[in-house]
Amino acid sequence: GVLSRFKRNKVTADDQGLLVGSIKYSGYKLKEKGVIVKVETVSTSQLKLLTFVMTAMPEPGHFNVKGSVLGNSFEDELVLADLLQLQYDGIQTIKMWDLAVLNVNLLIFLIN
């Protein structure tokens, strides 16, 4: 599956198939997979320095997302239900931290 393509850190699925644990991604890999559509203030050659760590939170469908690049750290929460609503509304991309534009459909596929 998708998870096998990325560095895993104690990632498992619970009895409902939801992600448990955390996964670390490089910006380069997410760009290659189409999850990252565009990155502001970071050149293409610096994408390997951009990291995302997604951690499943205790509440199902909630994920803590931490990012870091060039000494700057960012943190936010993604909620699967919110992403599904964006998808339903026809919104194709979201912007995180004024840094990265992410493809909603591929992000849902990645965390689901």
Coordinates of C-alpha atoms in Angstrom, one line a residue:
G1 CA 0.0 0.0 0.0
V2 CA 0.8 3.7 0.1
L3 CA 2.4 3.4 3.6
S4 CA 5.0 1.0 2.3
R5 CA 6.4 3.7 0.1
F6 CA 7.3 6.0 2.9
K7 CA 9.4 5.9 6.1
R8 CA 7.3 4.3 8.8
N9 CA 7.7 4.7 12.5
K10 CA 5.5 2.2 14.5
V11 CA 2.7 2.6 12.0
T12 CA -0.2 0.1 12.3
A13 CA -3.9 0.1 11.5
D14 CA -6.5 -0.4 14.2
D15 CA -9.4 -2.8 13.8
Q16 CA -11.2 -0.3 11.6
G17 CA -8.2 0.1 9.3
L18 CA -7.4 3.7 10.5
L19 CA -3.8 4.8 10.8
V20 CA -2.2 4.5 14.3
G21 CA 1.2 5.9 15.0
S22 CA 3.2 8.3 12.8
I23 CA 4.6 8.5 9.3
K24 CA 7.4 10.8 8.2
Y25 CA 7.5 12.1 4.6
S26 CA 10.0 14.2 2.7
G27 CA 8.6 17.1 0.7
Y28 CA 10.3 15.6 -2.3
K29 CA 8.4 12.4 -2.0
L30 CA 5.1 14.1 -1.4
K31 CA 5.7 16.3 -4.5
E32 CA 6.7 13.3 -6.5
K33 CA 3.4 11.5 -5.5
G34 CA 1.4 14.6 -6.3
V35 CA 0.3 15.4 -2.8
I36 CA 2.2 18.6 -2.8
V37 CA 1.1 20.7 -5.7
K38 CA 3.2 23.8 -5.0
V39 CA 5.7 25.0 -2.4
E40 CA 6.3 28.6 -1.5
T41 CA 9.7 29.9 -0.4
V42 CA 11.4 26.6 -0.9
S43 CA 13.1 25.7 -4.2
T44 CA 12.6 22.4 -5.8
S45 CA 16.2 21.4 -4.9
Q46 CA 15.3 22.1 -1.2
L47 CA 12.2 19.8 -1.1
K48 CA 14.3 17.0 0.4
L49 CA 14.8 19.3 3.4
L50 CA 11.1 19.7 3.9
T51 CA 9.7 17.1 6.2
F52 CA 6.1 16.3 7.2
V53 CA 5.3 14.0 10.2
M54 CA 1.7 12.9 10.4
T55 CA 0.5 11.3 13.7
A56 CA -2.9 9.8 14.3
M57 CA -4.5 11.4 17.3
P58 CA -6.7 9.5 19.8
E59 CA -9.9 10.8 18.1
P60 CA -10.5 8.8 14.9
G61 CA -9.9 10.8 11.7
H62 CA -7.8 13.5 13.4
F63 CA -4.1 13.8 12.5
N64 CA -1.4 16.1 14.0
V65 CA 0.8 17.3 11.2
K66 CA 4.2 18.8 11.9
G67 CA 6.4 20.3 9.2
S68 CA 9.9 21.7 9.2
V69 CA 12.1 23.3 6.6
L70 CA 15.3 25.3 6.9
G71 CA 15.0 25.7 10.6
N72 CA 11.3 26.7 10.7
S73 CA 8.8 24.4 12.3
F74 CA 5.0 24.3 11.7
E75 CA 2.2 22.4 13.3
D76 CA -1.5 21.9 12.5
E77 CA -4.3 19.4 12.8
L78 CA -6.0 17.7 9.8
V79 CA -9.5 16.3 10.2
L80 CA -10.5 13.6 7.7
A81 CA -14.2 14.8 7.8
D82 CA -13.1 18.3 6.9
L83 CA -11.0 17.1 4.0
L84 CA -14.0 14.9 2.8
Q85 CA -16.2 18.0 3.0
L86 CA -13.7 20.0 0.9
Q87 CA -13.7 17.1 -1.6
Y88 CA -17.5 17.0 -1.7
D89 CA -17.6 20.8 -2.3
G90 CA -15.2 20.4 -5.3
I91 CA -12.2 22.1 -3.6
Q92 CA -9.1 20.5 -5.1
T93 CA -6.3 22.1 -3.0
I94 CA -5.6 23.4 0.5
K95 CA -2.7 25.6 1.7
M96 CA -0.9 24.7 4.8
W97 CA 1.2 27.1 6.8
D98 CA 1.5 29.6 3.9
L99 CA 4.1 27.2 2.6
A100 CA 2.6 24.2 0.7
V101 CA -0.4 23.7 -1.5
L102 CA -1.7 20.2 -1.1
N103 CA -4.0 18.1 -3.3
V104 CA -7.1 17.3 -1.2
N105 CA -7.9 14.0 -3.0
L106 CA -4.4 12.6 -2.7
L107 CA -4.1 13.8 0.9
I108 CA -7.3 11.9 1.8
F109 CA -5.9 8.8 0.0
L110 CA -2.6 9.2 1.9
I111 CA -4.1 9.4 5.4
N112 CA -7.1 7.1 4.9

